[in-house]
Coordinates of C-alpha atoms and ligand atoms in Angstrom, one line a residue:
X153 CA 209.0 -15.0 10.5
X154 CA 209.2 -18.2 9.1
X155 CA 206.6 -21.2 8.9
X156 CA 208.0 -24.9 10.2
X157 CA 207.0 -26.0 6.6
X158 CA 208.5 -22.9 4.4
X159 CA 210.8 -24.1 1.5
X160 CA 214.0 -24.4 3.3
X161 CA 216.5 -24.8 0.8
X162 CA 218.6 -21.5 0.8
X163 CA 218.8 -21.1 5.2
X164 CA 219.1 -25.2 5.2
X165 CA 222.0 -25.1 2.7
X166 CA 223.8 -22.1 4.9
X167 CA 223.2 -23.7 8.3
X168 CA 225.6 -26.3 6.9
X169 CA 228.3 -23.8 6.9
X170 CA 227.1 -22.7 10.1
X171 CA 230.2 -23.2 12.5
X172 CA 231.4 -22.1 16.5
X173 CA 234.4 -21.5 14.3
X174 CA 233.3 -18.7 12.2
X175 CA 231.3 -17.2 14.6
X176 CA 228.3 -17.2 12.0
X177 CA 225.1 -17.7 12.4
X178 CA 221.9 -18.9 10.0
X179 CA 219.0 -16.3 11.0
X180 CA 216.6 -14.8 8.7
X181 CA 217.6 -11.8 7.6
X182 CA 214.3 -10.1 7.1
X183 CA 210.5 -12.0 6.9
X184 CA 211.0 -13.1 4.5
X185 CA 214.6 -13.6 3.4
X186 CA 217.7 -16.0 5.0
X187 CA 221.1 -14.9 5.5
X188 CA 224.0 -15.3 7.5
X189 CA 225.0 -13.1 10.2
X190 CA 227.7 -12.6 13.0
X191 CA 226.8 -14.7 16.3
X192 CA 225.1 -12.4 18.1
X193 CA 225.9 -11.7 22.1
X194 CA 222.3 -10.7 23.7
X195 CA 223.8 -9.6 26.9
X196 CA 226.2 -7.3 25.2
X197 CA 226.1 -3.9 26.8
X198 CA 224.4 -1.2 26.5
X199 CA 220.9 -1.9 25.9
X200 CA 221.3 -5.9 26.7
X201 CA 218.7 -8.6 26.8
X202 CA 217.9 -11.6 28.8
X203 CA 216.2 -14.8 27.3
X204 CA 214.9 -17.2 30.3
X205 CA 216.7 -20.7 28.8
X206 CA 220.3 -21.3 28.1
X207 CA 221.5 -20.3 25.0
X208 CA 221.3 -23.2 21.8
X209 CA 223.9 -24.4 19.5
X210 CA 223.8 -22.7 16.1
X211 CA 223.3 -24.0 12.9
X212 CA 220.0 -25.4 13.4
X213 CA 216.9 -26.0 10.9
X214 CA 214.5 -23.5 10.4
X215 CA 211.1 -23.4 12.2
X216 CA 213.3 -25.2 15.3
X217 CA 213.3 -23.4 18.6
X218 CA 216.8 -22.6 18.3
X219 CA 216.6 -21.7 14.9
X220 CA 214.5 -19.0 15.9
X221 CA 216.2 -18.0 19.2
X222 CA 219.3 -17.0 16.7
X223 CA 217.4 -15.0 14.3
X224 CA 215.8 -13.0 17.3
X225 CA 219.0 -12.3 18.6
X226 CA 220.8 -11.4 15.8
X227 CA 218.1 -9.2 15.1
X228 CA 217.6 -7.7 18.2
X229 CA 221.3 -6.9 18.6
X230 CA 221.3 -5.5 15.5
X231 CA 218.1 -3.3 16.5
X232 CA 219.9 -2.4 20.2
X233 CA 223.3 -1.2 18.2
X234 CA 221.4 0.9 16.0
X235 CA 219.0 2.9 18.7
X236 CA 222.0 2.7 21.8
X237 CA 224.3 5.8 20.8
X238 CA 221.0 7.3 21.2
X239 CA 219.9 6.5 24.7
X240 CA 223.2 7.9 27.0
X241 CA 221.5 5.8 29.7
X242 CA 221.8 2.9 27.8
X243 CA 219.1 1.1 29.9
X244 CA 215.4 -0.1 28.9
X245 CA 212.9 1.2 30.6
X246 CA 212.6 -2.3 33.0
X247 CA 216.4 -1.6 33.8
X248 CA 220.1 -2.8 31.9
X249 CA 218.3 -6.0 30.6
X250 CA 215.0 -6.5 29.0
X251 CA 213.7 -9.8 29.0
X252 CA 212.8 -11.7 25.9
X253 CA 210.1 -14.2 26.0
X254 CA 210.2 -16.2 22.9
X255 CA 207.2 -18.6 23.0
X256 CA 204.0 -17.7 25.3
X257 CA 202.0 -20.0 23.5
X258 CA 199.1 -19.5 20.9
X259 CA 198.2 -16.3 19.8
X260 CA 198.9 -14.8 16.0
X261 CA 200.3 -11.7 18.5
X262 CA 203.3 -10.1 20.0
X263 CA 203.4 -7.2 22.8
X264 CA 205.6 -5.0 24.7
X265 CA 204.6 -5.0 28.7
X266 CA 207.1 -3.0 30.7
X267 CA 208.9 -6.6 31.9
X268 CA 209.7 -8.3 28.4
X269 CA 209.0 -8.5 25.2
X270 CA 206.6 -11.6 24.8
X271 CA 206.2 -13.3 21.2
X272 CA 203.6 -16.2 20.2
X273 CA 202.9 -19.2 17.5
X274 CA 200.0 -20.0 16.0
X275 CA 198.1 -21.4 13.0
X276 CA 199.1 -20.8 8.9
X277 CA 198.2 -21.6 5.5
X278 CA 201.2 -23.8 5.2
X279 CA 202.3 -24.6 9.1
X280 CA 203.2 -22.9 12.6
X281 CA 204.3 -19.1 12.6
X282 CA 206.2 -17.5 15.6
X283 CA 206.3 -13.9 15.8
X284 CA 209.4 -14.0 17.7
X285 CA 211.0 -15.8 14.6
X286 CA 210.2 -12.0 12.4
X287 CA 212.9 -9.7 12.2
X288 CA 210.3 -7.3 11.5
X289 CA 208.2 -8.2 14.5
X290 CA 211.1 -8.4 17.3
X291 CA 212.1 -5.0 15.9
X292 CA 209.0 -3.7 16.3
X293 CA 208.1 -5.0 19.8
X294 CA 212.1 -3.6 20.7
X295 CA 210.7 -0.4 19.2
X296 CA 208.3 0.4 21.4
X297 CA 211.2 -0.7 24.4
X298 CA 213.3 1.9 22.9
X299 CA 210.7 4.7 22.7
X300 CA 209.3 4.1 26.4
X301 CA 213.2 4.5 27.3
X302 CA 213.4 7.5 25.2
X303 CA 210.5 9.0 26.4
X304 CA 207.9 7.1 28.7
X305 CA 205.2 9.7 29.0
X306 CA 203.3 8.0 25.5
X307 CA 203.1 5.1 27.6
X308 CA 200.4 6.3 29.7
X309 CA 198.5 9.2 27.6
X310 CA 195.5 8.5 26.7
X311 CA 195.9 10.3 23.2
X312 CA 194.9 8.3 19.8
X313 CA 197.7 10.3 18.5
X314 CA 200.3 8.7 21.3
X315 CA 199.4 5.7 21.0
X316 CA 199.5 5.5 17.2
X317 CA 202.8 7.2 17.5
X318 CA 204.4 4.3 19.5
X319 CA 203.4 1.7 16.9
X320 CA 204.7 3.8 14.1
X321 CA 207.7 4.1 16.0
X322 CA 208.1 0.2 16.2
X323 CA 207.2 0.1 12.3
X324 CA 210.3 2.3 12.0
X325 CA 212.3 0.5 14.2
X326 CA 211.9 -2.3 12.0
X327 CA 212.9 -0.5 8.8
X328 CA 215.9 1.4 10.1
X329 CA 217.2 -1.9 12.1
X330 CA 216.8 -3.7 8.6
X331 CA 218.8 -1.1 7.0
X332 CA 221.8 -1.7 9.0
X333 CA 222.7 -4.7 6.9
X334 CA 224.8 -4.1 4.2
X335 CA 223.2 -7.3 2.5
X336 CA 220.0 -5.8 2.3
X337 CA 220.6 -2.5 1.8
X338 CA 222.1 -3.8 -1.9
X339 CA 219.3 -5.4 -2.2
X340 CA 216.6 -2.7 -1.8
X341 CA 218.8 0.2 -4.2
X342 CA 219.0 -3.1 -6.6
X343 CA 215.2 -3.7 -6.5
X344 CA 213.6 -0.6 -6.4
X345 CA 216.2 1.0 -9.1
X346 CA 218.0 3.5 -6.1
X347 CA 214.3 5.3 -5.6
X348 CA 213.4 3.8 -2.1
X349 CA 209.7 4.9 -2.0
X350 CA 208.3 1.7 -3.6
X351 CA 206.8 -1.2 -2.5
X352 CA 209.9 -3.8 -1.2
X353 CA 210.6 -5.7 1.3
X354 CA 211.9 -2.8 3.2
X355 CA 208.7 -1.5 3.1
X356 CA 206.2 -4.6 4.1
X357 CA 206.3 -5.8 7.4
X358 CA 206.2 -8.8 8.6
X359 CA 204.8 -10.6 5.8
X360 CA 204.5 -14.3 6.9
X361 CA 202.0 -13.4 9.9
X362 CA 200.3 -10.8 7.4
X363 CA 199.7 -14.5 5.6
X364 CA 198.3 -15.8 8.8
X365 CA 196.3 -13.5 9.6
X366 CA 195.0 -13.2 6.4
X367 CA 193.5 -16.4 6.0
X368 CA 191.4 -15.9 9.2
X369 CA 190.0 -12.4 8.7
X370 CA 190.6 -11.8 4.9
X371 CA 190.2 -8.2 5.1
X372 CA 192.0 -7.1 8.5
X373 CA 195.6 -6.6 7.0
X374 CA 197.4 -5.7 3.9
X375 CA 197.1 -7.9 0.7
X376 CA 201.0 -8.8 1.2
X377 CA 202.1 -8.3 4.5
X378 CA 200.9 -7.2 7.8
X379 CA 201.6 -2.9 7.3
X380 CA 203.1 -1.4 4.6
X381 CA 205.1 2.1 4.7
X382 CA 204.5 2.7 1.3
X383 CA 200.2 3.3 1.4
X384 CA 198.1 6.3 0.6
X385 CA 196.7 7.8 3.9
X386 CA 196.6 10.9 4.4
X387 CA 196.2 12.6 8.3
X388 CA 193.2 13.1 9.4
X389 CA 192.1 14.0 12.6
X390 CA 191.4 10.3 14.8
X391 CA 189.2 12.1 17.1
X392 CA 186.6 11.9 13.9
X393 CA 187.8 8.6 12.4
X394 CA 185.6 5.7 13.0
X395 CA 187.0 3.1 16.0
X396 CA 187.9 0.9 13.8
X397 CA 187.9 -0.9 9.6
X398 CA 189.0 -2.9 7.0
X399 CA 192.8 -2.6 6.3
X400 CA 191.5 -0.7 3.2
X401 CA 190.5 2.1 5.4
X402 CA 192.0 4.5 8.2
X403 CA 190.6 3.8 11.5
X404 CA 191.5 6.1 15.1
X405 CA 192.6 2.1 16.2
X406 CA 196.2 2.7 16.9
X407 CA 198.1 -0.1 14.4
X408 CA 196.0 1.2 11.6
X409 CA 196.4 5.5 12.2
X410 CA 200.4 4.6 12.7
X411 CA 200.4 4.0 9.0
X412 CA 200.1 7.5 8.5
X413 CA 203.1 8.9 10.0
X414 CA 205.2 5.5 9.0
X415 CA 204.3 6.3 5.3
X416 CA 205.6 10.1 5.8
X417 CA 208.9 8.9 8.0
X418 CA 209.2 6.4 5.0
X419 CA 209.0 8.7 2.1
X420 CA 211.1 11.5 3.9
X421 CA 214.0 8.7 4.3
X422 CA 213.6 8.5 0.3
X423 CA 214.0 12.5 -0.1
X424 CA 217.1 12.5 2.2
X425 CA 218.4 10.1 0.4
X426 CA 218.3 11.3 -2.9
X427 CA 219.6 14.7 -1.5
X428 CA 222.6 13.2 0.4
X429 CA 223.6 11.1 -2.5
X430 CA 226.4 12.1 -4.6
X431 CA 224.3 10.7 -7.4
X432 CA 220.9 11.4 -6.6
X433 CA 219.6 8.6 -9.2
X434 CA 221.9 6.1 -8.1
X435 CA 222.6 6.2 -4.2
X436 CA 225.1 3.5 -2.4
X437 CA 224.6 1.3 -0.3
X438 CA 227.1 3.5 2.1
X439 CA 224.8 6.7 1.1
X440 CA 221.7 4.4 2.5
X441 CA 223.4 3.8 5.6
X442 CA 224.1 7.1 6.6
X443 CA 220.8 8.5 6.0
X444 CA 219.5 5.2 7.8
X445 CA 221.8 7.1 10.8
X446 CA 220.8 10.2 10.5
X447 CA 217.2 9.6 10.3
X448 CA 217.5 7.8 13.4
X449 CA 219.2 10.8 15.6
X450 CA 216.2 12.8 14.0
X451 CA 213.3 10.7 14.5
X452 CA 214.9 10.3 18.5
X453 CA 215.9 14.0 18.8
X454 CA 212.1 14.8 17.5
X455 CA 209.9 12.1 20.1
X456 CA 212.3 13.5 22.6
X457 CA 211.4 17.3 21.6
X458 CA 207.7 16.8 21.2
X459 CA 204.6 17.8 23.7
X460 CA 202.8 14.8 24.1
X461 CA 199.6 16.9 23.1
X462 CA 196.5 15.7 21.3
X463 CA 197.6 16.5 18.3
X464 CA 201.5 14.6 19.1
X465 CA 202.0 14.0 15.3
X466 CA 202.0 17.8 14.1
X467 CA 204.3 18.3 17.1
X468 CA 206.7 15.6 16.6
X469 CA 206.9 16.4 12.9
X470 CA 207.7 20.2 13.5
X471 CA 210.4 18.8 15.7
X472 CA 211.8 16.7 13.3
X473 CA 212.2 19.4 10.4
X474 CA 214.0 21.7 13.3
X475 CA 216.4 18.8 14.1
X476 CA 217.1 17.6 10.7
X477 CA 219.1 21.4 10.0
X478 CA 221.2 20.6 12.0
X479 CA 222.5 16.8 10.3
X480 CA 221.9 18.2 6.2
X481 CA 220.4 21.9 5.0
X482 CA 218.7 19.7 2.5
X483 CA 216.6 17.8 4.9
X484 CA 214.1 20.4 6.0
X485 CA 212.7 21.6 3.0
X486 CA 212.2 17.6 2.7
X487 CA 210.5 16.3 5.7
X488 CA 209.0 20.1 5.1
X489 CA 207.1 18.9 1.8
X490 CA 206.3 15.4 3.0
X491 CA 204.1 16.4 5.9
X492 CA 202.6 18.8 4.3
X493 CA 201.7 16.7 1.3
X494 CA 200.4 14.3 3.9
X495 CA 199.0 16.7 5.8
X496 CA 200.4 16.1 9.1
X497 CA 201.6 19.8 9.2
X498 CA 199.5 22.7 7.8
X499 CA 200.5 25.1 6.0
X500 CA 200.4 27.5 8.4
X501 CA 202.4 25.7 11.1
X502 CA 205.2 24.6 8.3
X503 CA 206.0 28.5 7.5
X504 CA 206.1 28.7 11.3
X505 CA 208.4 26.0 11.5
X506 CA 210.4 27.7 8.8
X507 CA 210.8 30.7 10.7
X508 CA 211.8 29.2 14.2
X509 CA 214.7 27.0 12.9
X510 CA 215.3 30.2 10.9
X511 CA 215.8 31.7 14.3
X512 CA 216.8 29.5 17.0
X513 CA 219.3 26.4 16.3
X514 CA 217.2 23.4 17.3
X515 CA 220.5 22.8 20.2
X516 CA 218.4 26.2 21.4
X517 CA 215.2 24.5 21.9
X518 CA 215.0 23.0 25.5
X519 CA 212.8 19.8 25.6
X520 CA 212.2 20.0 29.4
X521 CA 208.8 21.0 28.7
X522 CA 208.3 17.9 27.0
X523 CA 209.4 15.8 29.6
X524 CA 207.4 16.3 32.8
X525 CA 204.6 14.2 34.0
X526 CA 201.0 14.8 32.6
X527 CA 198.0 15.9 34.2
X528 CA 195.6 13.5 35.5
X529 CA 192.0 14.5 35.1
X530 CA 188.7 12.8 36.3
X531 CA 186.6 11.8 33.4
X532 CA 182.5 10.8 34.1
X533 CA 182.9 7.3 34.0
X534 CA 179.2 6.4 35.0
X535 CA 178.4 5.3 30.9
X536 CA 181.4 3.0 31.5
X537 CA 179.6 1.1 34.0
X538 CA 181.6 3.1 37.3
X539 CA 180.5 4.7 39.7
X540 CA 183.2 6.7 40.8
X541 CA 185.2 9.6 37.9
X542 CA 187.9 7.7 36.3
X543 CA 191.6 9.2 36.8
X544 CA 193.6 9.3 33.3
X545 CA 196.5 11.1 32.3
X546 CA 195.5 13.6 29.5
X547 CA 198.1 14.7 26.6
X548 CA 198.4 17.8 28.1
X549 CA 202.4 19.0 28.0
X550 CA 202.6 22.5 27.5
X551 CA 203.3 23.5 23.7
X552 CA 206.3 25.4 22.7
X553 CA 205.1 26.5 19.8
X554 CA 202.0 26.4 17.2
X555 CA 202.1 22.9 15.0
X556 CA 199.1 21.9 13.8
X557 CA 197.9 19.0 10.9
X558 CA 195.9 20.2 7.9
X559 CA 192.0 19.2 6.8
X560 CA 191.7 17.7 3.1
X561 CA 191.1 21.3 1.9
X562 CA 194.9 22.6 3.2
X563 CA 193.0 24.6 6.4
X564 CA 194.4 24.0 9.7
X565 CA 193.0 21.6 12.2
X566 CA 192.7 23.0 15.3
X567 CA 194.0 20.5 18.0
X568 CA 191.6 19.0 20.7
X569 CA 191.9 19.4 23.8
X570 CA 193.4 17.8 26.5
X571 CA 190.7 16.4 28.0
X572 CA 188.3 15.9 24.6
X573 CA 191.1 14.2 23.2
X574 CA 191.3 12.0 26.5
X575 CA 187.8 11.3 26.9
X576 CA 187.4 10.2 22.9
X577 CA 191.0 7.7 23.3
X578 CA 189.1 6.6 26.3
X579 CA 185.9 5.7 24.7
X580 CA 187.2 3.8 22.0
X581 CA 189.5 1.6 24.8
X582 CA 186.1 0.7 26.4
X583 CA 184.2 0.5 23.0
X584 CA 187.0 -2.4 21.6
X585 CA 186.4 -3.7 25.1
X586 CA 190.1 -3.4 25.6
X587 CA 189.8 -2.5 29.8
X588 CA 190.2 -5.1 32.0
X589 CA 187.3 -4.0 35.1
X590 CA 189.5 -6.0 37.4
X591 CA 186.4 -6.6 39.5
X592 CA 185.7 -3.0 39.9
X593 CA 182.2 -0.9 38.8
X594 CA 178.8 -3.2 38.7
X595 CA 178.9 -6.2 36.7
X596 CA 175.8 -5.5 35.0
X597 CA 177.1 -2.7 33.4
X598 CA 181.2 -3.6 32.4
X599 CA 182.1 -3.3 28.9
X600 CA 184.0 -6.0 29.0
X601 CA 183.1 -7.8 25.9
X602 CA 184.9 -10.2 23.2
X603 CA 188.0 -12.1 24.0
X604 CA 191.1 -9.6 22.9
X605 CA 193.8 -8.7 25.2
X606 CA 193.3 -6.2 27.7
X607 CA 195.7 -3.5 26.7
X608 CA 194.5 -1.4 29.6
X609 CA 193.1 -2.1 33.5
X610 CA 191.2 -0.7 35.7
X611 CA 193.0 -0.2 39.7
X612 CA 191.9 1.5 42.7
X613 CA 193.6 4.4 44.0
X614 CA 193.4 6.6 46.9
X615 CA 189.5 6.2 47.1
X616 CA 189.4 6.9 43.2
X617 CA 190.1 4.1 40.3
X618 CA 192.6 5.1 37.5
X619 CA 193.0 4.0 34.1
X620 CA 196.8 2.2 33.7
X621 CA 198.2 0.7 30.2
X622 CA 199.1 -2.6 30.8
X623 CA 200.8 -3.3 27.4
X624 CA 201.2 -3.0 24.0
X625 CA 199.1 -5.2 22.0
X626 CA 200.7 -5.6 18.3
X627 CA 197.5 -7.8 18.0
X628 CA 198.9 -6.7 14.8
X629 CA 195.2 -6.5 13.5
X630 CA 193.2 -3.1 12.9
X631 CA 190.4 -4.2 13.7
Ligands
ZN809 ZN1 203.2 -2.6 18.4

């Protein structure tokens, strides 16, 4: 992310070495750092992209449109390369090419709709931010690409826990894509002294719109940056959260809830670390990358395995700790530990865990449960202002096995159910006024208040109306 007015010294001084000749390109790096990176090809294959306009010349200025063009395609090749040796189809969900649309106009926003990946300018302390000009941010919005490729059933659940899931995901993106540069990986072991579970610039994201932000609703993100995987939340159950709060505080709203499961992926990467190193208090930069890999096939291997259920995060973390035996026999008694301490496995459903992956290799453990369709049910709609039920799709795979998250006092949470879970994700769309009514129920009684983007929409349907996801919103505010 950069601001047309930053300091531009360091990226100004490379861009003059910036040359067709060496096949280099000024970008930055990460929000906020310059670097120089290899000229990226966006319509490289697999996992290619498509910007509308003709590529620029390199070796522009910062805060210049093609400036920014370069830094989101370095980093968005860089993200691509990472996640493609995971997805055999090696096509986005929209097909072999996802568009990139670089500048919609104003909005301090970015959002993944199933046809691009849109980014936007708007107003800072100091100048103009584009979100499209964030490594952190383009990795993020690619994230959720990569997951609806991986598995596109989150897409339509209407499950806090899904939805939360997805934005963690893009969070996680961003920090594994980041890792893939040598250039920064030295510089994170230098900063935090080898122990990666500190607060860095690995860990904030997308600090320069965090600054926007900030200076329009003070208390909606993070002191210094927008998220950051190092935080102290804890899982608790979003059915029971309020709909929505301060930055401070853990809301069901599914940018702020992600930050639990982003803190535990982020503090298991630390763990695996240390065990993988040959020096445990002094990892490489080589040591960081291949955990950086590894945690990648896990994280995939895991959404892949998971029932999208109301309670996804228990489920997906189960299936993480069965896949990881299978890269390290030190990484499950890791991941083990970390959701437990953040209680997004219980006890009970750890020692179960335990005993599966004791049993069964996780190659053993067939995920075609966990990729069928989910059920629509018909919710009561008439407080929404309908007169007719409202068709959703309910988190309702069938389970495998048992995984549950823990209350503060270490008991086990017993999961929602499909339909409770459905109903209360539903409420809180209509509550944030996030449903577009598309002309349909009685005026007098829409929710369709304030002025945010309509994440979801309201169509008619074989004589019923359904509930579809339009988007995801990074509105990139929690509140
Ligand atoms: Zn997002």
């Amino acid at each position: 992310m950069a601001r047309s007015t930053r300091p531009r010294g360091a990226a100004t001084q490379r861009n003059a070495v910036t040359t067709a000749a060496t096949q280099q390109v000024s970008v930055w790096e990460d929000d906020p750092e310059p670097g120089i990176q290899p000229l990226p090809d966006p319509s490289k294959q697999p996992m290619a992209y498509r910007f509308p306009a003709k590529a620029p010349a390199p070796g522009a200025q910062p805060g210049t449109a093609s400036f920014r063009y370069w830094t989101a395609a370095e980093a968005l090749h860089r993200g691509a390369d990472f996640w493609a040796p995971r997805l055999p189809s090696g096509n986005w969900e929209v097909g072999a090419r996802l568009p990139v649309l670089l500048d919609e106009g104003v909005d301090l926003n970015a959002y993944y709709h199933r046809r691009a990946l849109n980014f936007f300018h708007g107003p800072a302390p100091s100048g103009t931010v584009y979100s499209g000009e964030s490594p952190d941010i383009v990795c993020h919005e690619m994230g959720h690409a990569i997951l609806d490729a991986i598995k596109p059933q989150p897409w339509g659940a209407a499950s806090h826990e899904a939805a939360a899931f997805h934005e963690s995901f893009g969070d996680m993106s961003a920090i594994l894509s980041a890792l893939q540069l040598q250039s920064l990986r030295s510089a994170i072991l230098r900063d935090t002294g080898g122990h990666l579970y500190q607060n860095s610039r690995l860990s904030r994201l997308a600090e320069q719109l965090g600054t926007a932000i900030r200076a329009q609703h003070p208390d909606a993100v993070n002191p210094d940056c927008l998220r950051n995987a190092v935080n102290s939340f804890t899982y608790q159950d979003p059915i029971n959260l309020p709909q929505m709060a301060p930055a401070a505080q853990l809301s069901s709203e599914p940018h702020s809830f992600s930050r639990v499961f982003t803190r535990a992926f982020f503090e298991a990467l630390a763990g695996m670390l240390a065990a993988k190193a040959a020096n445990s208090t002094s990892p490489t930069e080589q040591e960081l990358l291949a955990v950086s890999q590894d945690m990648g096939d896990i994280l995939v291997a895991g959404a892949r395995q998971a029932p999208v259920v109301s309670n996804f995060y228990a489920e997906v973390a189960a299936a993480m700790v069965q896949v990881s035996a299978g890269k390290n026999p030190g990484y499950p008694p890791i991941l083990k530990g970390v959701f437990l301490r953040r209680l997004i496995l219980s006890l009970q459903a750890a020692t179960t865990v335990e005993a599966l992956h004791q049993s069964v290799t996780a190659a053993a453990i067939a995920p075609s449960a966990a990729t069928g369709p989910l059920d629509t049910v018909a919710l009561p709609a008439s407080h929404y202002g309908l007169d007719q039920p409202l068709l959703v799709e309910s988190p309702s795979h069938p389970r495998q096995f048992y995984a549950v998250s823990a209350a503060a006092d270490a008991s086990s949470v017993d999961p929602a159910s499909s339909i409770t879970a459905a109903r209360a994700f539903v409420d809180d769309m209509f509550r944030r006024g996030r449903v577009d009514y598309d002309g349909i129920g009685r005026p007098e009684a829409r929710l369709e208040h304030g002025h945010r983007l309509r994440t979801h929409e309201l169509v008619r349907e074989h004589g019923s109306i359904r509930l579809r996801r339009r988007l995801f919103d990074c509105g990139l505010q929690h509140r």
